[in-house]
Amino acid sequence: MKNKIVLFLIAAAFLIALPIFAGQFGAGWVRIMASALLYVLLALGLNIVVGYAGLLDLGFVAFYAVGAYMFALLASPHLSETFEGFKAMFPDGLHTPIWLVVPLAALLAAIAGVMLGTPVLKLRGDYLAIVTLGFGEIIRVFMNNMEHPVNITNGPRGLDRIDSMRIFGFDFGKSLQIGDFTIPSVTLYYYLFLLLVVVSVVICHRLETSRIGRAWMAIREDEIAAKAMGINTRNMKLLAFAMGASFGGVSGSMFAAFQGFVSPESFSLMESVMIVAMIVLGGLGHLPGVILGAVMLAALPEVLRYVAGPLQQITGGRLDAAILRQLLIASAMIIIMLVRPRGLWPSPEHGKAAPNPIKA
Amino acid sequence: MDIFFQQIINGLVLGSMYALVALGYTMVYGIINLINFAHGEVLMVGALTSWTVVTALADSGLPGWALLLIALPCAIVVCAALNFTIEKLAYRPLRNAPRLAPLITAMGMSLLLQTLAMIIWKPNPKPFPLLLPTDPIDLGGAVISVTQILILVTTGIILLALLWLVNKTKLGRAMRATAENPRVASLMGVRPDMVISATFIIGAALAAIAGLMWALNYGTVQHSMGFLPGLKAFTAAVMGGIGNLTGAMVGGVLLGLIEAIGAGYLGELTGGVLGSHYADIFAFIALILVLTLRPSGLLGERVADRA
């Protein structure tokens, strides 16, 4: 027990000191770490749906988008610039306080999750995967096209000038001055996201050991048996969709505030695939594994951007940073799965039945 | 009424290409229960290979149809070799792994192929030369091009040939047996590994043909061109009932028709509120509807209850 506390304190000190140390090498590194934390949040949310409840969701990024657009609409001048009536009501633009907008983003995403979940309750693994994938595409097409006849999302150009996070008048968009020591804005966001990740990990951990969590895992292992044991599989599945989605919604609103700009490009199918890959590569249903997978896939390719220059010169510009990044992610997805099909850090086996004897 | 006929023709052409790709998905899924996410990329490789062959021979003075006849086997060979290798490297070692593992390698493979294509062929879209006469043929109001006629006829022949292959030949019987139960099939002297490889090769050949057709019909090729057709073709396969060959064909044609008619009339029906940009979502809305009403697809799943 004592060891655990010491370990915890060391980890906390390390995570708090990390951006200050990395900041010495430029704000870009801190930015990478902050966005990696956002991916951790997303991965934790998806892990509830896929890892615990066993519902393969390939359209998770839709909920991320719902949260991001929700925040962007309520905290940018777009609505009052587009609609006369809006301007009359809110002459200074709509700067909704985050105590309203973040829960709203979570709620809206949860509703979207239930909306997706309801028609597909009866579907099994792969069918569900393809339907959720389609759902993600539907949301993306809407984001791309909802500028005619009424301009809501501003189409492919996206929404910009989004407010930064403000909590009790404290602005995360400005750097903080303590004496003669300055903490840049991006580091503040890092701490905010870190806090959210810690809270989410606690929530996920509690969920995992709760009745709900065990019901989800029962559904994952054998749905018919779970039903026979009196678990309301319909409600439990919908709850998993809603909870996972609300994580996505919160991360989305954070993303919008952090970037100050959202466009449909950030919510492509590729992002969904990345998040699924993160949790599967890390270790499905196992919190440390999920976090490892998210950090690895989010941060490593970004770090690579800094070393890609020389390689680009060698290959005559054919291998630029973006291509190299994709190449790395793709090979990681294939190689890790071939070497460790259960993920890098899988949950320890707990009295599970032997895997299905597979044909051929 | 003319628009209606025109959209029916466009839909049939689009749908027959979807059907070809959908067959590849459905055969693979029927046998090893894997959504082969890299299948759309095989179509892309087929199209880009044909583009390379056709542009390389552009100055040879050969007529368009001859170029086409040279490009097609090249594309088929390249795609078949590629799909064979993918199966061997990325899917076969994972047959006994948890079900998500091969799904992730398939997605990784799709991304890898796109990236490699970007490195080999550069990311910019390339115009595909016009190999066939472009004069439209009038069909009492609606028009159809030589390319479109060729696509319809070729697809029809291929679909019949495939049905014959699966239902009448020894290989077809082995495929059906493997899909039913690989272990029992192997006791009966079928070699499941061979059958699976053959399935991947046949699927790749169909995707290569579809890729060339796609390039001919739309006139451009690019590394990202395989993604959406792949997705829609899988949707078609699911709509028809996955694992069911006729279902994939019906699903493909149906999806093509739904999309073409939807794109043609959506603007009119909604008074210009929703334009034809929304055509892409028809596939998915149709999919959700079909699966909600008939969870095993329109024609039902051939492989019955395998979770």
XYZ file of C-alpha atoms in Angstrom:
667
model
C 0.000 0.000 0.000
C 2.783 2.381 0.977
C 4.613 1.550 -2.227
C 1.544 2.405 -4.200
C 1.259 5.856 -2.632
C 4.943 6.571 -3.287
C 4.572 5.463 -6.864
C 1.488 7.605 -7.240
C 3.258 10.676 -5.865
C 6.226 10.170 -8.163
C 3.927 9.787 -11.165
C 1.984 12.915 -10.184
C 5.158 14.960 -9.724
C 6.454 13.708 -13.050
C 3.277 14.572 -14.929
C 3.120 18.027 -13.358
C 6.769 18.812 -14.033
C 6.744 17.383 -17.556
C 5.371 20.405 -19.455
C 7.659 22.809 -17.620
C 10.614 20.705 -18.608
C 9.403 20.126 -22.162
C 8.526 23.815 -22.499
C 12.257 24.557 -22.509
C 12.452 22.928 -25.918
C 9.573 24.917 -27.368
C 5.826 25.209 -26.945
C 5.266 22.679 -29.724
C 6.181 19.814 -27.440
C 3.732 20.874 -24.772
C 1.078 21.175 -27.441
C 1.736 17.605 -28.519
C 1.415 16.431 -24.937
C -1.816 18.330 -24.445
C -3.380 16.852 -27.555
C -2.144 13.422 -26.540
C -4.103 13.883 -23.319
C -7.186 14.717 -25.368
C -6.730 11.434 -27.211
C -6.418 9.665 -23.873
C -9.793 11.138 -22.911
C -11.334 9.953 -26.156
C -9.797 6.521 -25.817
C -11.157 6.200 -22.282
C -14.614 7.041 -23.588
C -14.452 4.570 -26.435
C -13.067 1.957 -24.090
C -16.352 2.043 -22.190
C -18.239 1.142 -25.352
C -15.820 -1.279 -26.975
C -13.669 -2.483 -24.110
C -16.311 -2.964 -21.442
C -19.542 -3.525 -23.303
C -17.995 -5.131 -26.382
C -19.903 -2.939 -28.846
C -17.570 -2.221 -31.719
C -18.084 1.454 -32.525
C -16.236 2.767 -35.566
C -17.974 6.139 -35.595
C -16.870 7.434 -32.243
C -15.493 10.612 -33.723
C -19.089 11.703 -34.412
C -19.576 12.375 -30.693
C -16.292 14.225 -30.541
C -17.596 16.353 -33.407
C -20.928 16.944 -31.662
C -19.122 18.271 -28.593
C -16.722 20.385 -30.597
C -19.388 21.965 -32.790
C -21.626 22.518 -29.793
C -18.896 24.484 -28.054
C -17.902 26.270 -31.245
C -21.445 27.465 -31.945
C -22.086 28.677 -28.431
C -18.735 30.344 -27.917
C -17.896 31.951 -31.251
C -19.315 34.988 -33.055
C -20.579 32.770 -35.901
C -24.248 32.612 -34.898
C -24.654 36.322 -34.241
C -22.809 37.155 -37.431
C -25.056 34.925 -39.498
C -28.459 35.557 -37.966
C -29.904 39.041 -37.546
C -32.293 37.946 -34.836
C -29.477 36.435 -32.862
C -27.505 39.611 -33.115
C -30.415 41.595 -31.757
C -30.638 39.308 -28.752
C -26.947 38.991 -28.023
C -25.168 42.046 -29.426
C -21.779 40.969 -28.044
C -22.067 37.437 -29.376
C -22.873 34.376 -27.393
C -20.143 33.658 -24.868
C -21.768 30.853 -22.980
C -20.063 30.019 -19.690
C -18.426 26.633 -19.727
C -20.490 25.459 -16.751
C -23.368 25.436 -19.168
C -21.663 24.453 -22.372
C -19.554 21.506 -21.262
C -22.391 19.622 -19.572
C -24.537 20.504 -22.553
C -21.923 19.043 -24.885
C -21.814 15.891 -22.786
C -25.595 15.668 -22.767
C -25.985 16.289 -26.471
C -23.340 13.701 -27.277
C -25.041 11.231 -24.957
C -28.327 11.819 -26.754
C -26.556 11.250 -30.063
C -25.147 8.056 -28.575
C -28.602 6.810 -27.650
C -29.905 7.846 -31.068
C -27.232 5.727 -32.670
C -27.694 2.904 -30.212
C -31.440 2.476 -30.387
C -31.843 1.261 -33.966
C -28.799 -0.990 -33.822
C -29.419 -2.751 -30.515
C -30.006 -6.107 -32.137
C -26.943 -6.048 -34.335
C -23.897 -8.150 -33.681
C -20.209 -7.230 -33.838
C -19.326 -6.565 -37.442
C -22.723 -5.284 -38.471
C -22.585 -2.813 -35.638
C -19.121 -1.754 -36.758
C -20.273 -0.890 -40.248
C -23.420 0.908 -39.076
C -21.530 3.055 -36.593
C -19.021 3.811 -39.289
C -21.870 4.965 -41.488
C -23.225 7.092 -38.667
C -19.880 8.867 -38.380
C -19.939 9.558 -42.107
C -23.502 10.900 -41.929
C -22.482 13.388 -39.237
C -19.458 14.423 -41.294
C -21.536 14.994 -44.433
C -23.891 17.169 -42.407
C -21.016 19.195 -40.946
C -19.709 19.692 -44.442
C -22.999 20.775 -45.976
C -25.036 22.555 -43.344
C -24.332 25.996 -44.736
C -27.209 26.023 -47.213
C -29.841 27.278 -47.014
C -29.161 28.177 -43.398
C -25.540 28.585 -42.495
C -25.072 26.657 -39.287
C -21.727 24.896 -39.534
C -20.092 27.172 -42.103
C -19.363 24.105 -44.219
C -15.837 22.966 -44.973
C -14.423 26.337 -43.912
C -15.279 25.556 -40.315
C -15.859 27.849 -37.376
C -13.107 30.035 -36.008
C -12.566 32.648 -33.272
C -13.827 30.270 -30.623
C -13.445 31.495 -27.048
C -10.809 29.924 -24.881
C -11.734 28.120 -21.686
C -12.684 30.416 -18.818
C -13.249 29.108 -15.331
C -14.176 31.630 -12.628
C -12.805 34.425 -14.775
C -9.548 32.552 -15.166
C -8.634 32.508 -18.839
C -6.790 29.473 -20.150
C -6.084 31.334 -23.367
C -3.641 33.765 -21.718
C -0.373 32.919 -20.070
C -0.271 33.055 -16.308
C 2.215 35.281 -14.485
C 3.338 34.151 -11.046
C 6.074 36.517 -9.862
C 8.548 36.511 -12.714
C 7.641 32.992 -13.744
C 5.354 32.638 -16.757
C 3.193 29.618 -17.484
C 2.141 29.729 -21.122
C -1.453 29.112 -22.141
C -0.722 25.737 -23.688
C 0.723 24.490 -20.409
C -2.417 25.611 -18.612
C -4.461 23.559 -21.040
C -2.170 20.634 -20.404
C -2.992 20.839 -16.698
C -6.694 21.163 -17.415
C -6.654 18.088 -19.636
C -4.514 16.217 -17.143
C -7.083 16.938 -14.471
C -9.860 15.714 -16.752
C -7.939 12.561 -17.565
C -7.396 11.842 -13.884
C -11.091 12.372 -13.150
C -12.018 10.152 -16.107
C -9.659 7.408 -15.026
C -11.245 7.439 -11.590
C -14.728 7.311 -13.122
C -13.742 4.487 -15.466
C -12.081 2.548 -12.705
C -15.137 2.847 -10.482
C -17.363 1.871 -13.379
C -15.268 -1.159 -14.118
C -15.770 -2.612 -10.666
C -19.380 -1.532 -10.293
C -22.509 -3.559 -11.005
C -22.915 -1.674 -14.269
C -19.398 -2.455 -15.341
C -19.813 -6.120 -14.552
C -23.094 -6.181 -16.420
C -21.355 -4.687 -19.458
C -18.634 -7.285 -19.310
C -21.195 -10.031 -18.984
C -22.859 -8.734 -22.154
C -19.480 -8.603 -23.853
C -18.676 -12.186 -22.987
C -22.057 -13.739 -23.714
C -25.088 -11.639 -24.399
C -27.640 -14.406 -24.191
C -26.309 -15.657 -20.876
C -26.272 -12.110 -19.530
C -29.894 -11.691 -20.528
C -30.776 -14.970 -18.886
C -29.190 -13.775 -15.658
C -31.622 -10.883 -15.558
C -29.456 -8.140 -16.992
C -31.447 -5.642 -18.987
C -29.195 -5.807 -22.013
C -31.041 -3.099 -23.898
C -30.682 -0.460 -21.205
C -27.137 -1.482 -20.422
C -26.072 -1.202 -24.037
C -27.725 2.183 -24.399
C -26.066 3.317 -21.188
C -22.686 2.247 -22.544
C -23.281 4.195 -25.755
C -24.440 7.243 -23.829
C -21.585 7.228 -21.321
C -18.918 6.644 -23.933
C -20.398 9.349 -26.112
C -20.507 11.881 -23.280
C -16.765 11.425 -22.824
C -16.431 12.128 -26.523
C -18.602 15.225 -26.205
C -16.540 16.660 -23.357
C -13.273 15.992 -25.194
C -14.771 17.650 -28.244
C -15.615 20.836 -26.396
C -12.112 20.877 -24.920
C -10.670 20.418 -28.374
C -12.683 23.334 -29.749
C -11.549 25.648 -26.965
C -7.957 24.488 -27.238
C -7.712 24.935 -31.011
C -9.990 27.953 -31.321
C -11.074 26.482 -34.647
C -13.105 23.481 -35.773
C -13.735 22.136 -39.257
C -15.074 18.829 -40.580
C -11.533 17.836 -41.472
C -10.718 17.102 -37.842
C -13.485 14.535 -37.620
C -12.775 12.211 -40.503
C -13.183 8.479 -40.397
C -9.429 8.274 -39.999
C -9.756 9.741 -36.507
C -12.293 7.100 -35.519
C -10.014 4.392 -36.804
C -7.118 5.910 -34.874
C -9.046 5.881 -31.610
C -10.135 2.279 -32.119
C -6.558 1.392 -32.958
C -5.347 3.099 -29.787
C -7.486 1.060 -27.465
C -6.977 -2.208 -29.288
C -3.223 -1.764 -29.589
C -2.928 -0.751 -25.963
C -5.080 -3.488 -24.517
C -8.838 -3.521 -24.816
C -10.738 -2.993 -21.590
C -7.618 -2.425 -19.509
C -7.172 1.178 -18.369
C -3.339 1.322 -18.265
C -3.233 -0.346 -21.654
C -5.739 2.062 -23.151
C -3.769 5.047 -21.865
C -0.531 3.589 -23.174
C -2.055 2.988 -26.587
C -3.482 6.497 -26.787
C -0.278 8.212 -25.723
C 1.775 6.081 -28.049
C -0.289 6.558 -31.181
C -1.004 10.232 -30.497
C 2.445 11.376 -29.482
C 4.966 9.251 -31.357
C 4.008 10.288 -34.886
C 3.976 13.935 -33.799
C 7.440 13.643 -32.356
C 8.431 12.132 -35.653
C 7.573 15.368 -37.422
C 10.720 16.840 -35.936
C 13.011 14.163 -37.294
C 11.293 13.769 -40.648
C 13.241 16.626 -42.249
C 16.443 14.725 -43.045
C 14.516 11.725 -44.304
C 12.560 13.976 -46.609
C 15.782 15.310 -48.087
C 17.181 11.827 -48.649
C 14.099 10.691 -50.547
C 13.819 13.841 -52.623
C 10.670 15.126 -50.937
C 8.629 12.000 -51.559
C 8.504 11.008 -47.924
C 7.235 14.094 -46.159
C 6.272 14.286 -42.497
C 2.584 13.575 -43.027
C 3.223 10.527 -45.193
C 5.838 9.236 -42.791
C 3.387 9.648 -39.953
C 0.741 7.603 -41.748
C 3.284 4.988 -42.676
C 4.328 4.670 -39.071
C 0.765 4.423 -37.758
C -0.199 1.845 -40.374
C 2.838 -0.322 -39.731
C 2.328 -0.024 -35.978
C -1.260 -1.202 -36.354
C -0.198 -4.233 -38.353
C 2.978 -5.197 -36.533
C 1.705 -4.784 -32.984
C -1.362 -6.864 -33.753
C 0.729 -9.592 -35.348
C 3.123 -9.721 -32.426
C 0.670 -9.112 -29.607
C -2.909 -9.755 -30.772
C -4.262 -8.920 -27.320
C -2.556 -5.537 -27.224
C 0.620 -4.238 -25.678
C -0.667 -4.212 -22.122
C -3.680 -6.496 -21.971
C -5.746 -7.086 -18.871
C -4.721 -10.175 -16.976
C -6.895 -13.178 -17.770
C -9.603 -13.666 -15.201
C -11.165 -17.071 -15.334
C -12.361 -16.740 -18.885
C -13.427 -19.718 -20.911
C -10.999 -20.967 -23.490
C -11.257 -19.017 -26.742
C -13.509 -20.480 -29.399
C -11.886 -23.311 -31.228
C -11.395 -21.625 -34.545
C -11.965 -23.226 -37.842
C -9.027 -23.899 -40.094
C -39.360 11.163 -66.950
C -36.132 11.541 -68.901
C -34.219 12.365 -65.758
C -35.677 9.276 -64.185
C -34.430 7.007 -66.983
C -31.090 8.737 -66.970
C -30.693 8.200 -63.241
C -31.717 4.552 -63.604
C -28.943 4.064 -66.146
C -26.413 5.896 -63.986
C -27.561 3.923 -60.984
C -27.207 0.600 -62.762
C -23.698 1.470 -63.885
C -22.663 2.617 -60.425
C -24.417 -0.332 -58.853
C -22.724 -2.903 -61.036
C -19.337 -1.562 -59.954
C -20.418 -1.707 -56.322
C -21.605 -5.263 -56.889
C -18.205 -6.369 -58.170
C -16.447 -4.974 -55.116
C -19.149 -6.203 -52.761
C -18.579 -9.762 -53.964
C -15.003 -9.577 -52.742
C -16.155 -8.488 -49.296
C -18.893 -11.002 -49.039
C -16.787 -13.989 -50.092
C -14.064 -13.125 -47.599
C -16.556 -12.470 -44.845
C -18.419 -15.643 -45.611
C -15.311 -17.733 -45.168
C -13.203 -16.113 -42.467
C -15.651 -13.620 -40.924
C -13.407 -10.658 -41.519
C -14.390 -7.209 -42.763
C -11.512 -6.770 -45.152
C -11.136 -3.018 -44.865
C -8.271 -3.062 -47.335
C -10.503 -4.273 -50.160
C -11.355 -0.778 -51.385
C -7.644 -0.095 -51.638
C -7.268 -3.094 -53.926
C -9.680 -1.338 -56.272
C -7.491 1.759 -56.038
C -4.343 -0.215 -56.835
C -6.130 -1.778 -59.793
C -7.098 1.627 -61.141
C -3.659 3.136 -60.614
C -1.923 0.148 -62.183
C -4.131 0.417 -65.241
C -3.371 4.120 -65.354
C 0.365 3.399 -65.343
C 0.052 0.826 -68.109
C -2.209 2.991 -70.225
C -0.082 6.134 -69.918
C 3.096 4.155 -70.586
C 1.630 2.831 -73.826
C -0.097 6.046 -74.805
C 2.421 6.823 -77.550
C 2.417 3.337 -79.009
C -0.398 4.182 -81.391
C -2.518 1.263 -80.288
C -6.273 1.830 -80.311
C -8.086 2.452 -77.050
C -9.682 -0.954 -76.761
C -6.305 -2.643 -77.212
C -4.819 -0.595 -74.389
C -7.757 -1.596 -72.291
C -7.172 -5.261 -73.048
C -3.514 -4.906 -72.045
C -4.183 -2.899 -68.890
C -6.862 -5.202 -67.538
C -4.768 -8.373 -67.100
C -1.906 -6.309 -65.670
C -4.222 -4.810 -63.060
C -5.704 -8.207 -62.264
C -2.296 -9.819 -61.794
C -0.993 -6.999 -59.594
C -4.108 -6.925 -57.445
C -4.305 -10.684 -57.101
C -0.671 -10.879 -56.029
C -1.232 -8.027 -53.601
C -4.333 -9.487 -52.009
C -2.728 -12.908 -51.773
C 0.237 -11.375 -49.942
C -1.950 -9.309 -47.635
C -3.908 -12.364 -46.588
C -0.774 -14.351 -45.966
C 1.024 -11.630 -43.994
C -1.684 -9.811 -42.122
C -4.704 -12.076 -41.737
C -3.553 -15.672 -41.723
C -1.337 -15.394 -38.605
C -4.313 -13.991 -36.730
C -6.909 -16.649 -37.475
C -6.993 -17.787 -33.862
C -6.511 -14.344 -32.317
C -9.268 -12.250 -30.713
C -11.675 -11.024 -33.351
C -10.644 -7.400 -33.225
C -7.016 -8.146 -34.065
C -7.486 -8.962 -37.770
C -9.905 -6.050 -38.048
C -7.178 -3.696 -36.865
C -4.585 -5.192 -39.212
C -7.086 -4.794 -42.031
C -7.531 -1.127 -41.218
C -3.766 -0.758 -40.889
C -3.359 -2.443 -44.253
C -5.855 -0.051 -45.832
C -3.921 2.909 -44.476
C -0.600 1.360 -45.476
C -1.736 0.771 -49.055
C -3.004 4.335 -49.346
C 0.276 5.673 -48.025
C 2.360 3.485 -50.300
C 0.226 4.514 -53.254
C 0.829 8.112 -52.288
C 4.570 7.501 -52.302
C 4.588 5.537 -55.538
C 2.062 7.514 -57.559
C 2.215 10.950 -55.821
C -0.870 12.294 -54.103
C -2.282 14.439 -56.919
C -5.315 13.264 -58.920
C -4.398 12.030 -62.393
C -6.603 12.188 -65.467
C -7.384 8.776 -66.915
C -7.186 8.856 -70.721
C -10.346 8.402 -72.749
C -9.907 4.983 -74.275
C -13.350 4.472 -75.717
C -15.494 6.642 -77.972
C -17.266 9.279 -75.946
C -20.218 10.008 -78.218
C -23.371 9.529 -76.174
C -25.932 7.065 -77.511
C -29.496 8.319 -77.356
C -32.011 6.012 -75.748
C -35.175 8.012 -76.265
C -34.408 10.872 -73.909
C -31.719 9.329 -71.760
C -28.152 8.918 -72.948
C -25.664 6.141 -72.350
C -21.983 6.020 -73.279
C -20.000 3.152 -74.763
C -18.085 2.889 -71.486
C -21.303 2.493 -69.559
C -22.587 -0.206 -71.904
C -19.270 -1.999 -71.568
C -19.455 -1.818 -67.778
C -22.981 -3.218 -67.689
C -22.256 -6.052 -70.101
C -18.945 -7.034 -68.504
C -20.409 -7.023 -65.027
C -23.322 -9.153 -66.153
C -21.004 -11.746 -67.673
C -18.717 -11.775 -64.638
C -21.574 -12.184 -62.207
C -22.957 -15.147 -64.150
C -19.496 -16.693 -64.378
C -18.984 -16.298 -60.657
C -22.305 -17.892 -59.826
C -21.353 -20.785 -62.064
C -17.947 -21.007 -60.384
C -19.348 -21.104 -56.890
C -22.309 -23.361 -57.561
C -21.011 -25.787 -60.167
C -17.247 -26.198 -59.912
C -15.102 -28.146 -57.515
C -13.445 -24.975 -56.215
C -16.858 -23.461 -55.613
C -17.943 -26.468 -53.634
C -14.747 -26.282 -51.592
C -15.455 -22.612 -50.915
C -18.954 -23.292 -49.753
C -17.767 -26.156 -47.590
C -15.073 -24.014 -46.000
C -17.556 -21.270 -45.290
C -19.847 -23.780 -43.646
C -17.256 -25.423 -41.435
C -13.536 -25.316 -42.193
C -12.612 -28.192 -39.944
C -15.124 -30.599 -41.326
C -14.240 -29.409 -44.819
C -10.601 -30.218 -44.191
C -11.592 -33.719 -43.088
C -13.252 -34.122 -46.458
C -10.045 -33.368 -48.281
C -10.524 -29.637 -48.785
C -7.517 -27.494 -47.940
C -8.951 -24.416 -46.234
C -5.777 -22.357 -46.647
C -5.831 -22.919 -50.401
C -9.494 -22.073 -50.596
C -9.026 -18.883 -48.621
C -6.128 -17.816 -50.825
C -8.225 -18.547 -53.894
C -11.044 -16.455 -52.464
C -8.745 -13.518 -51.919
C -7.380 -13.840 -55.445
C -10.831 -13.973 -57.034
C -11.967 -11.023 -54.918
C -8.904 -9.051 -55.966
C -9.531 -9.786 -59.644
C -13.091 -8.499 -59.341
C -11.879 -5.387 -57.510
C -9.242 -4.790 -60.182
C -11.874 -4.952 -62.907
C -14.083 -2.601 -60.910
C -11.134 -0.254 -60.428
C -10.477 -0.030 -64.144
C -14.174 0.544 -64.789
C -14.255 3.233 -62.145
C -11.292 4.982 -63.753
C -12.863 4.766 -67.203
C -16.203 6.032 -66.013
C -15.028 8.926 -63.857
C -11.831 9.826 -65.671
C -9.544 10.425 -62.686
C -7.462 8.200 -60.449
C -5.960 8.958 -57.049
C -4.611 7.195 -53.973
C -7.749 7.968 -51.951
C -10.247 6.815 -54.580
C -10.724 3.344 -53.109
C -12.030 4.336 -49.749
C -15.595 5.436 -50.415
C -16.417 2.792 -53.048
C -15.014 0.207 -50.660
C -17.200 1.426 -47.854
C -20.293 1.557 -50.022
C -19.596 -1.865 -51.474
C -19.359 -3.299 -48.016
C -22.606 -1.574 -47.193
C -24.091 -3.230 -50.264
C -22.791 -6.608 -49.155
C -24.353 -6.165 -45.731
C -27.604 -4.957 -47.247
C -27.897 -8.023 -49.413
C -27.025 -10.336 -46.553
C -23.371 -10.909 -46.012
C -21.905 -14.195 -47.133
C -24.590 -14.418 -49.799
C -23.279 -13.917 -53.343
C -26.603 -13.106 -54.972
C -27.276 -10.809 -52.060
C -24.100 -8.853 -52.754
C -25.080 -8.430 -56.383
C -28.609 -7.344 -55.552
C -27.352 -5.091 -52.765
C -24.797 -3.458 -55.028
C -27.220 -2.706 -57.826
C -29.862 -1.543 -55.378
C -27.443 0.773 -53.623
C -26.332 2.257 -56.927
C -29.965 2.894 -57.893
C -30.844 4.401 -54.531
C -27.889 6.741 -54.713
C -28.458 7.850 -58.281
C -32.172 8.417 -57.851
C -31.625 10.068 -54.486
C -29.022 12.414 -55.892
C -31.259 13.241 -58.830
C -34.385 14.052 -56.876
C -33.276 15.160 -53.435
C -32.970 18.819 -54.361
C -36.396 18.835 -55.978
C -38.124 16.986 -53.160
C -36.795 19.192 -50.392
C -37.214 22.442 -52.306
C -33.480 22.953 -52.631
C -32.813 22.626 -48.887
C -30.785 19.458 -49.271
C -28.644 19.245 -52.377
C -27.012 16.320 -54.099
C -24.047 16.662 -51.713
C -26.085 14.548 -49.403
C -26.067 11.625 -51.854
C -23.308 9.928 -49.899
C -25.434 9.461 -46.839
C -28.124 7.499 -48.670
C -25.984 4.431 -48.585
C -25.740 4.568 -44.831
C -29.333 5.506 -44.161
C -30.441 2.642 -46.409
C -28.085 0.370 -44.515
C -29.481 1.360 -41.133
C -33.038 0.905 -42.382
C -32.352 -2.512 -43.866
C -30.537 -3.754 -40.801
C -33.213 -2.482 -38.460
C -35.966 -4.185 -40.390
C -34.091 -7.308 -41.465
C -30.991 -7.771 -39.327
C -29.603 -10.481 -41.591
C -29.871 -8.464 -44.790
C -32.383 -8.532 -47.621
C -31.653 -12.020 -48.860
C -30.418 -13.376 -45.555
C -27.069 -14.613 -44.479
C -25.816 -17.818 -46.033
C -23.570 -18.636 -43.101
C -26.232 -18.881 -40.470
C -25.479 -18.470 -36.803
C -21.851 -17.795 -36.271
C -21.268 -15.149 -33.626
